[in-house]
């Protein structure tokens, strides 16, 4: 229920008005002068004050100004009751802080309508203010949240930047290390190549120089056998024959060493190498050994055409055939199969045998220089054949490998680039 405070020095005039207001459900309080009006306003805090202008003591304007100057009463809407119709007084009333005025004699309907309006206005204003306060609170809260988020963002940004910088530093370091490593590898490779070339040149010149004296030894041993063979006792002749046999072996070794050393020197002539003529030539070369051992040599057909150097491929095949005939199982006639099949842009050149086979542990080692798995008494050889084959394959941009099981046989595969189909 809304409370209306009426401040008027002649309340008797108000009797009818009060009745109307109470009938509308308002609680009505009366003060008979300005002082009392101020006191009651402060104590009861009414919803609207109806204030007479002309009063003895404090005038309505004074009361209004005081009400507006106190925080406890500032918000209460004040409506002046005036019999004066002069614009000046209305203006003075509004200047003192009133929200409206009604003229005497009071018209009940008008007064009620105005009170109603101002009550509603006041309620709306209060609500607005409350909402404003709430909004301000929300805003503050939001601003707080935004500030927090911004700070968090700044922080994560800072961390990200630091991380990126750290990454860049690490990457730079890796790049630097890589460059260093590459440089070192290049240096080492250059050193190794130089050392290799030196070694090759050394092997070549030593082998070359050994040929002449060996030829002299062989020559004199043979001559001695021819001239004095009949006069020599069995033991002496045996010694001479041993000298001859060993110089023969040494001469083969020297030739192989020369081949190995030479293999890296000449520029490789890469071209189409049809294999049929090469195989024909090899069959002739090995004909005697094939016949003596009762071996069969099967040649696959067609033979794919590799890209390489005919001399080098000839050497590779000769070494592989030589081994296939050499490392045969006792009492088992060698069965050798030679084939060349395409494999993508490569050609697989294969020599398979049914010989003694090689234990897996030695599959890589046998391609090294001087690596042998048997003594010269068991099988003749110097451990250079496969090293020559491997080197030749590498020089032609290929590689060599073996698949083998002990006691069953071996298959050597040389992978070489294939010759272009139409070339
Ligand atoms: P060499 O035959 O002169 O000893 P290689 O380099 O040709 O030298 O061969 C190295 C070793 O690999 C041989 O001593 C032999 O033990 C083994 N080997 C090579 N070819 C065969 C093969 N077809 N079957 C079994 N063992 C083989």
Coordinates of C-alpha atoms and ligand atoms in Angstrom, one line a residue:
X1 CA 0.0 0.0 0.0
X2 CA 1.4 3.4 -1.1
X3 CA 1.7 6.1 1.5
X4 CA 1.0 9.8 0.6
X5 CA 2.2 12.5 2.9
X6 CA 0.2 15.8 2.6
X7 CA 1.9 18.9 4.0
X8 CA -0.7 21.7 4.3
X9 CA -1.3 24.3 7.0
X10 CA -5.1 24.2 6.4
X11 CA -5.9 20.5 6.5
X12 CA -9.6 21.1 6.9
X13 CA -9.7 21.9 3.2
X14 CA -8.4 18.5 2.5
X15 CA -11.1 16.3 4.1
X16 CA -12.7 15.3 0.9
X17 CA -9.4 14.7 -0.8
X18 CA -8.2 12.4 1.9
X19 CA -11.4 10.4 1.7
X20 CA -10.9 9.9 -2.0
X21 CA -7.3 8.9 -1.6
X22 CA -8.1 6.4 1.1
X23 CA -10.9 5.0 -1.0
X24 CA -8.2 4.4 -3.7
X25 CA -6.2 2.3 -1.2
X26 CA -3.6 4.9 -0.3
X27 CA -2.5 5.5 3.3
X28 CA -2.6 9.2 3.9
X29 CA -0.4 11.1 6.4
X30 CA -0.9 14.8 7.2
X31 CA 1.7 17.4 8.4
X32 CA 0.6 20.9 9.1
X33 CA 3.7 22.9 8.4
X34 CA 7.1 22.6 6.7
X35 CA 9.0 21.4 9.7
X36 CA 6.6 18.6 10.6
X37 CA 6.5 17.7 6.9
X38 CA 10.3 17.3 6.8
X39 CA 10.2 15.2 10.1
X40 CA 7.4 12.9 8.9
X41 CA 9.0 12.5 5.5
X42 CA 12.2 11.3 7.1
X43 CA 10.5 9.0 9.6
X44 CA 7.9 7.4 7.3
X45 CA 9.5 7.7 4.0
X46 CA 6.3 8.1 2.0
X47 CA 5.9 7.2 -1.6
X48 CA 4.7 10.7 -2.7
X49 CA 4.5 14.1 -1.0
X50 CA 1.8 16.6 -1.8
X51 CA 3.3 19.9 -0.7
X52 CA 1.5 23.2 -0.2
X53 CA 3.5 26.2 -1.5
X54 CA 2.2 29.0 0.8
X55 CA 2.7 28.1 4.4
X56 CA 3.8 30.1 7.4
X57 CA 7.4 29.3 8.4
X58 CA 9.1 27.2 5.8
X59 CA 7.5 27.7 2.4
X60 CA 6.8 24.7 0.2
X61 CA 9.8 25.6 -2.0
X62 CA 12.1 25.6 1.1
X63 CA 10.7 22.2 2.3
X64 CA 11.2 20.8 -1.2
X65 CA 14.8 22.0 -1.4
X66 CA 15.6 20.5 2.0
X67 CA 13.9 17.2 1.1
X68 CA 16.0 17.1 -2.1
X69 CA 19.2 17.9 -0.2
X70 CA 18.9 14.9 2.2
X71 CA 19.8 11.6 0.9
X72 CA 17.0 9.8 2.8
X73 CA 14.3 11.9 1.2
X74 CA 15.9 12.9 -2.1
X75 CA 14.1 10.3 -4.1
X76 CA 10.5 10.9 -2.9
X77 CA 8.5 12.5 -5.7
X78 CA 7.1 15.9 -4.6
X79 CA 3.9 17.4 -6.1
X80 CA 3.1 21.0 -5.3
X81 CA -0.4 22.1 -4.5
X82 CA -0.7 25.7 -5.5
X83 CA -3.5 28.1 -6.0
X84 CA -1.2 30.3 -7.9
X85 CA -1.4 29.9 -11.6
X86 CA 1.6 32.0 -12.4
X87 CA 4.2 30.4 -14.6
X88 CA 6.9 31.8 -12.4
X89 CA 5.8 29.8 -9.4
X90 CA 5.6 26.6 -11.4
X91 CA 9.1 27.2 -12.6
X92 CA 10.3 27.9 -9.1
X93 CA 8.6 24.6 -8.0
X94 CA 10.3 22.6 -10.6
X95 CA 13.6 24.3 -9.8
X96 CA 13.2 23.3 -6.2
X97 CA 13.0 19.7 -7.3
X98 CA 9.3 19.0 -7.7
X99 CA 8.1 16.5 -10.3
X100 CA 4.6 18.1 -10.8
X101 CA 2.0 20.4 -9.5
X102 CA -1.8 20.4 -8.9
X103 CA -3.8 23.5 -8.6
X104 CA -6.2 24.4 -5.8
X105 CA -9.0 23.8 -5.4
X106 CA -7.9 20.3 -5.8
X107 CA -9.8 18.0 -8.3
X108 CA -9.7 14.5 -6.7
X109 CA -9.5 12.7 -10.1
X110 CA -6.7 14.9 -11.3
X111 CA -4.7 14.5 -8.1
X112 CA -5.2 10.7 -8.1
X113 CA -4.2 10.5 -11.7
X114 CA -1.0 12.5 -11.1
X115 CA -0.2 10.6 -8.0
X116 CA -0.7 7.4 -9.9
X117 CA 1.5 8.5 -12.7
X118 CA 4.3 9.6 -10.4
X119 CA 4.1 6.4 -8.4
X120 CA 4.4 4.4 -11.6
X121 CA 7.1 6.7 -12.9
X122 CA 9.0 6.4 -9.6
X123 CA 8.5 2.6 -9.5
X124 CA 9.8 2.5 -13.1
X125 CA 12.7 4.7 -12.2
X126 CA 13.5 2.6 -9.2
X127 CA 13.4 -0.5 -11.3
X128 CA 15.6 1.1 -13.9
X129 CA 18.0 2.1 -11.3
X130 CA 18.1 -1.4 -9.8
X131 CA 18.6 -2.8 -13.3
X132 CA 21.3 -0.3 -13.9
X133 CA 23.0 -1.3 -10.7
X134 CA 22.7 -4.9 -11.7
X135 CA 24.0 -4.1 -15.1
X136 CA 26.9 -2.2 -13.6
X137 CA 27.6 -5.2 -11.5
X138 CA 27.4 -7.5 -14.5
X139 CA 29.6 -5.2 -16.4
X140 CA 32.1 -5.1 -13.7
X141 CA 32.1 -8.8 -13.5
X142 CA 32.3 -9.1 -17.3
X143 CA 35.1 -6.6 -17.3
X144 CA 36.8 -8.6 -14.6
X145 CA 36.4 -11.8 -16.6
X146 CA 37.6 -10.1 -19.8
X147 CA 40.6 -8.7 -18.0
X148 CA 41.4 -12.2 -16.6
X149 CA 41.0 -13.8 -20.0
X150 CA 43.1 -11.1 -21.6
X151 CA 45.8 -11.6 -19.0
X152 CA 45.6 -15.4 -19.6
X153 CA 45.8 -14.8 -23.3
X154 CA 48.8 -12.5 -22.9
X155 CA 50.4 -15.1 -20.8
X156 CA 49.8 -18.0 -23.2
X157 CA 50.9 -15.7 -26.1
X158 CA 54.1 -14.9 -24.3
X159 CA 54.6 -18.6 -23.6
X160 CA 53.9 -19.5 -27.2
X161 CA 56.3 -16.9 -28.4
X162 CA 58.9 -18.2 -26.1
X163 CA 58.2 -21.7 -27.3
X164 CA 58.5 -20.7 -30.9
X165 CA 61.7 -18.9 -30.2
X166 CA 63.0 -22.0 -28.4
X167 CA 61.9 -24.2 -31.3
X168 CA 63.6 -21.9 -33.8
X169 CA 66.7 -22.0 -31.7
X170 CA 66.6 -25.8 -31.5
X171 CA 66.0 -26.0 -35.3
X172 CA 68.8 -23.7 -36.0
X173 CA 71.1 -25.8 -33.8
X174 CA 70.0 -29.0 -35.6
X175 CA 70.6 -27.3 -38.9
X176 CA 74.0 -26.2 -37.8
X177 CA 74.8 -29.6 -36.5
X178 CA 73.5 -31.2 -39.7
X179 CA 75.7 -28.8 -41.8
X180 CA 78.6 -29.6 -39.6
X181 CA 77.9 -33.3 -39.9
X182 CA 77.5 -33.1 -43.6
X183 CA 80.7 -31.2 -43.9
X184 CA 82.5 -33.8 -41.8
X185 CA 80.9 -36.6 -43.8
X186 CA 82.0 -34.9 -47.0
X187 CA 85.5 -34.4 -45.6
X188 CA 85.7 -38.1 -44.5
X189 CA 84.3 -39.3 -47.8
X190 CA 86.9 -37.2 -49.7
X191 CA 89.6 -38.6 -47.4
X192 CA 88.3 -42.1 -47.8
X193 CA 88.2 -41.8 -51.6
X194 CA 91.7 -40.4 -51.6
X195 CA 92.9 -43.2 -49.4
X196 CA 91.0 -45.7 -51.6
X197 CA 92.5 -44.3 -54.8
X198 CA 95.9 -44.4 -53.2
X199 CA 95.4 -48.0 -52.1
X200 CA 94.2 -48.9 -55.5
X201 CA 97.2 -47.3 -57.1
X202 CA 99.5 -49.0 -54.6
X203 CA 97.9 -52.4 -55.3
X204 CA 98.1 -51.8 -59.0
X205 CA 101.8 -50.8 -59.0
X206 CA 102.8 -53.5 -56.6
X207 CA 101.0 -56.2 -58.6
X208 CA 102.3 -54.8 -61.8
X209 CA 105.9 -54.6 -60.5
X210 CA 105.6 -58.2 -59.1
X211 CA 104.8 -59.5 -62.5
X212 CA 108.2 -59.1 -64.0
X213 CA 110.3 -60.8 -61.2
X214 CA 107.7 -63.6 -61.0
X215 CA 107.9 -64.2 -64.7
X216 CA 111.7 -64.5 -64.2
X217 CA 111.3 -67.0 -61.4
X218 CA 108.7 -69.0 -63.4
X219 CA 110.9 -68.9 -66.5
X220 CA 114.0 -70.1 -64.7
X221 CA 112.1 -72.9 -62.8
X222 CA 110.6 -74.1 -66.0
X223 CA 113.9 -73.9 -67.8
X224 CA 115.7 -75.7 -65.0
X225 CA 113.1 -78.5 -65.2
X226 CA 113.6 -78.8 -68.9
X227 CA 117.4 -78.8 -68.8
X228 CA 118.1 -80.8 -65.7
X229 CA 114.8 -82.5 -65.0
X230 CA 116.2 -86.0 -65.9
X231 CA 119.3 -85.5 -63.7
X232 CA 117.4 -84.4 -60.6
X233 CA 116.4 -86.8 -57.9
X234 CA 112.7 -87.1 -57.0
X235 CA 112.9 -84.8 -54.1
X236 CA 114.7 -82.0 -56.1
X237 CA 112.2 -82.3 -58.9
X238 CA 109.3 -82.2 -56.4
X239 CA 110.7 -78.9 -55.0
X240 CA 111.0 -77.5 -58.5
X241 CA 107.4 -78.5 -59.3
X242 CA 106.2 -76.9 -56.0
X243 CA 108.0 -73.7 -57.1
X244 CA 106.3 -73.8 -60.5
X245 CA 102.9 -74.6 -59.0
X246 CA 103.1 -71.7 -56.5
X247 CA 104.4 -69.2 -59.1
X248 CA 101.4 -70.1 -61.2
X249 CA 99.1 -69.5 -58.3
X250 CA 100.9 -66.2 -57.5
X251 CA 100.5 -65.1 -61.1
X252 CA 96.8 -65.7 -61.0
X253 CA 96.6 -63.8 -57.8
X254 CA 98.5 -60.9 -59.3
X255 CA 96.3 -60.8 -62.3
X256 CA 93.2 -60.8 -60.1
X257 CA 94.6 -58.1 -58.0
X258 CA 95.3 -56.1 -61.1
X259 CA 91.8 -56.6 -62.3
X260 CA 90.4 -55.5 -58.9
X261 CA 92.6 -52.4 -58.7
X262 CA 91.8 -51.6 -62.3
X263 CA 88.1 -52.0 -61.8
X264 CA 87.7 -48.6 -60.2
X265 CA 90.0 -46.7 -62.6
X266 CA 88.6 -46.7 -66.1
X267 CA 85.5 -44.9 -66.7
X268 CA 82.6 -47.3 -66.9
X269 CA 81.0 -47.4 -70.3
X270 CA 77.4 -47.7 -69.6
X271 CA 75.4 -49.1 -72.5
X272 CA 73.0 -51.9 -73.4
X273 CA 74.7 -55.2 -72.8
X274 CA 72.9 -58.0 -74.6
X275 CA 74.0 -61.1 -72.6
X276 CA 73.7 -63.9 -75.2
X277 CA 77.1 -63.2 -76.9
X278 CA 78.8 -62.9 -73.4
X279 CA 77.2 -66.2 -72.2
X280 CA 78.4 -67.9 -75.5
X281 CA 81.9 -66.8 -74.9
X282 CA 81.8 -67.9 -71.3
X283 CA 80.4 -71.3 -72.2
X284 CA 83.4 -71.8 -74.5
X285 CA 85.9 -70.6 -71.8
X286 CA 84.5 -73.0 -69.3
X287 CA 83.7 -75.8 -71.7
X288 CA 86.6 -78.0 -70.5
X289 CA 85.8 -77.6 -66.8
X290 CA 82.1 -78.2 -67.4
X291 CA 82.8 -81.3 -69.3
X292 CA 85.3 -82.6 -66.7
X293 CA 82.9 -82.1 -63.8
X294 CA 79.9 -83.5 -65.6
X295 CA 78.1 -80.2 -65.0
X296 CA 75.1 -78.9 -66.7
X297 CA 74.7 -75.2 -67.5
X298 CA 71.2 -74.1 -68.1
X299 CA 70.7 -70.6 -69.6
X300 CA 67.3 -68.9 -69.2
X301 CA 65.6 -67.4 -72.2
X302 CA 65.0 -64.6 -73.0
X303 CA 67.8 -62.8 -71.1
X304 CA 66.8 -59.3 -70.1
X305 CA 69.2 -56.6 -71.3
X306 CA 71.0 -54.7 -68.5
X307 CA 72.7 -51.3 -68.8
X308 CA 76.4 -51.5 -67.9
X309 CA 79.8 -52.3 -69.1
X310 CA 80.3 -55.5 -71.2
X311 CA 83.8 -56.2 -69.8
X312 CA 82.7 -55.7 -66.2
X313 CA 79.6 -57.9 -66.7
X314 CA 81.8 -60.5 -68.3
X315 CA 84.1 -60.5 -65.3
X316 CA 81.2 -60.8 -62.9
X317 CA 79.6 -63.7 -64.7
X318 CA 83.0 -65.4 -65.1
X319 CA 83.7 -65.2 -61.4
X320 CA 80.2 -66.5 -60.5
X321 CA 80.5 -69.4 -63.0
X322 CA 84.0 -70.2 -61.8
X323 CA 82.7 -70.4 -58.2
X324 CA 79.7 -72.4 -59.1
X325 CA 82.0 -75.0 -60.7
X326 CA 84.5 -74.8 -57.9
X327 CA 82.3 -75.0 -54.8
X328 CA 80.6 -78.2 -55.8
X329 CA 79.5 -81.0 -53.5
X330 CA 81.7 -84.1 -53.8
X331 CA 80.0 -86.8 -55.9
X332 CA 77.3 -84.4 -57.0
X333 CA 77.5 -83.1 -60.6
X334 CA 77.1 -79.3 -60.6
X335 CA 73.8 -78.0 -61.9
X336 CA 74.1 -74.4 -62.8
X337 CA 71.4 -72.0 -64.0
X338 CA 72.1 -68.6 -65.4
X339 CA 69.2 -66.2 -65.9
X340 CA 68.5 -62.5 -66.4
X341 CA 65.0 -61.2 -65.7
X342 CA 63.5 -57.7 -65.5
X343 CA 62.5 -56.3 -62.1
X344 CA 61.0 -52.8 -62.5
X345 CA 63.7 -50.6 -63.8
X346 CA 66.4 -53.1 -62.9
X347 CA 67.6 -56.4 -64.3
X348 CA 68.2 -59.4 -62.0
X349 CA 71.2 -61.3 -63.2
X350 CA 71.3 -64.7 -61.4
X351 CA 73.7 -67.6 -61.2
X352 CA 72.3 -70.5 -59.1
X353 CA 74.1 -73.7 -58.2
X354 CA 73.5 -76.9 -56.2
X355 CA 77.0 -76.7 -54.6
X356 CA 78.1 -76.7 -51.0
X357 CA 76.2 -73.6 -50.0
X358 CA 77.3 -70.8 -47.6
X359 CA 76.3 -70.4 -43.9
X360 CA 74.2 -67.2 -43.4
X361 CA 76.9 -65.8 -41.1
X362 CA 79.2 -65.4 -44.1
X363 CA 76.7 -64.0 -46.6
X364 CA 78.1 -60.5 -46.3
X365 CA 81.7 -61.3 -45.7
X366 CA 82.4 -63.3 -48.8
X367 CA 82.1 -60.0 -50.9
X368 CA 85.1 -58.6 -49.0
X369 CA 88.6 -58.7 -50.5
X370 CA 90.6 -61.8 -49.5
X371 CA 87.6 -63.3 -47.6
X372 CA 87.7 -67.1 -48.0
X373 CA 85.8 -69.8 -46.2
X374 CA 88.1 -72.6 -47.2
X375 CA 91.8 -73.4 -47.3
X376 CA 93.6 -73.5 -50.6
X377 CA 94.0 -77.3 -50.1
X378 CA 90.2 -77.8 -50.0
X379 CA 89.3 -75.4 -52.8
X380 CA 91.7 -73.3 -54.9
X381 CA 91.2 -69.6 -54.8
X382 CA 92.4 -66.3 -53.5
X383 CA 89.3 -64.6 -52.1
X384 CA 89.2 -61.9 -54.8
X385 CA 86.5 -63.2 -57.2
X386 CA 83.4 -62.0 -55.4
X387 CA 85.1 -58.7 -54.3
X388 CA 85.8 -58.0 -58.0
X389 CA 82.1 -58.9 -58.9
X390 CA 80.8 -56.7 -56.1
X391 CA 83.0 -53.8 -57.1
X392 CA 82.0 -54.1 -60.7
X393 CA 78.3 -54.2 -59.8
X394 CA 78.7 -51.0 -57.7
X395 CA 80.5 -49.3 -60.5
X396 CA 77.6 -49.9 -62.8
X397 CA 75.1 -48.6 -60.2
X398 CA 74.0 -52.0 -59.0
X399 CA 74.7 -54.4 -56.2
X400 CA 75.3 -58.1 -55.6
X401 CA 73.8 -60.4 -53.0
X402 CA 73.5 -64.1 -52.2
X403 CA 70.9 -66.5 -50.9
X404 CA 72.3 -69.8 -49.8
X405 CA 71.8 -72.7 -47.5
X406 CA 74.7 -74.9 -46.4
X407 CA 74.7 -78.2 -48.3
X408 CA 72.0 -77.2 -50.8
X409 CA 73.4 -74.6 -53.1
X410 CA 73.6 -70.8 -53.6
X411 CA 72.0 -68.2 -55.8
X412 CA 74.0 -65.1 -56.5
X413 CA 71.9 -62.1 -57.7
X414 CA 73.4 -59.1 -59.4
X415 CA 71.0 -56.1 -59.7
X416 CA 71.8 -53.8 -62.5
X417 CA 69.9 -51.0 -64.1
X418 CA 67.8 -52.2 -67.0
X419 CA 68.5 -50.8 -70.5
X420 CA 65.6 -48.7 -71.9
X421 CA 63.2 -50.9 -73.8
X422 CA 63.6 -49.1 -77.2
X423 CA 67.3 -48.1 -76.8
Ligands
LIG1 P1 87.7 -67.5 -54.1 O1 86.7 -68.2 -54.8 O2 88.9 -67.1 -54.9 O3 88.0 -68.0 -52.7 P2 85.6 -65.5 -54.0 O4 85.7 -64.0 -53.6 O5 85.1 -65.8 -55.3 O6 87.0 -66.0 -53.7 O7 84.7 -66.3 -52.9 C1 84.9 -66.0 -51.5 C2 84.4 -67.2 -50.8 O8 83.0 -67.4 -50.9 C3 85.0 -68.5 -51.3 O9 86.2 -68.8 -50.7 C4 83.9 -69.5 -50.9 O10 84.1 -70.0 -49.6 C5 82.6 -68.8 -50.9 N1 81.9 -69.0 -52.2 C6 81.9 -68.2 -53.3 N2 81.0 -68.7 -54.2 C7 80.5 -69.8 -53.7 C8 79.5 -70.8 -54.2 N3 79.0 -70.7 -55.4 N4 79.2 -71.8 -53.3 C9 79.7 -71.9 -52.1 N5 80.6 -71.0 -51.6 C10 81.0 -70.0 -52.4

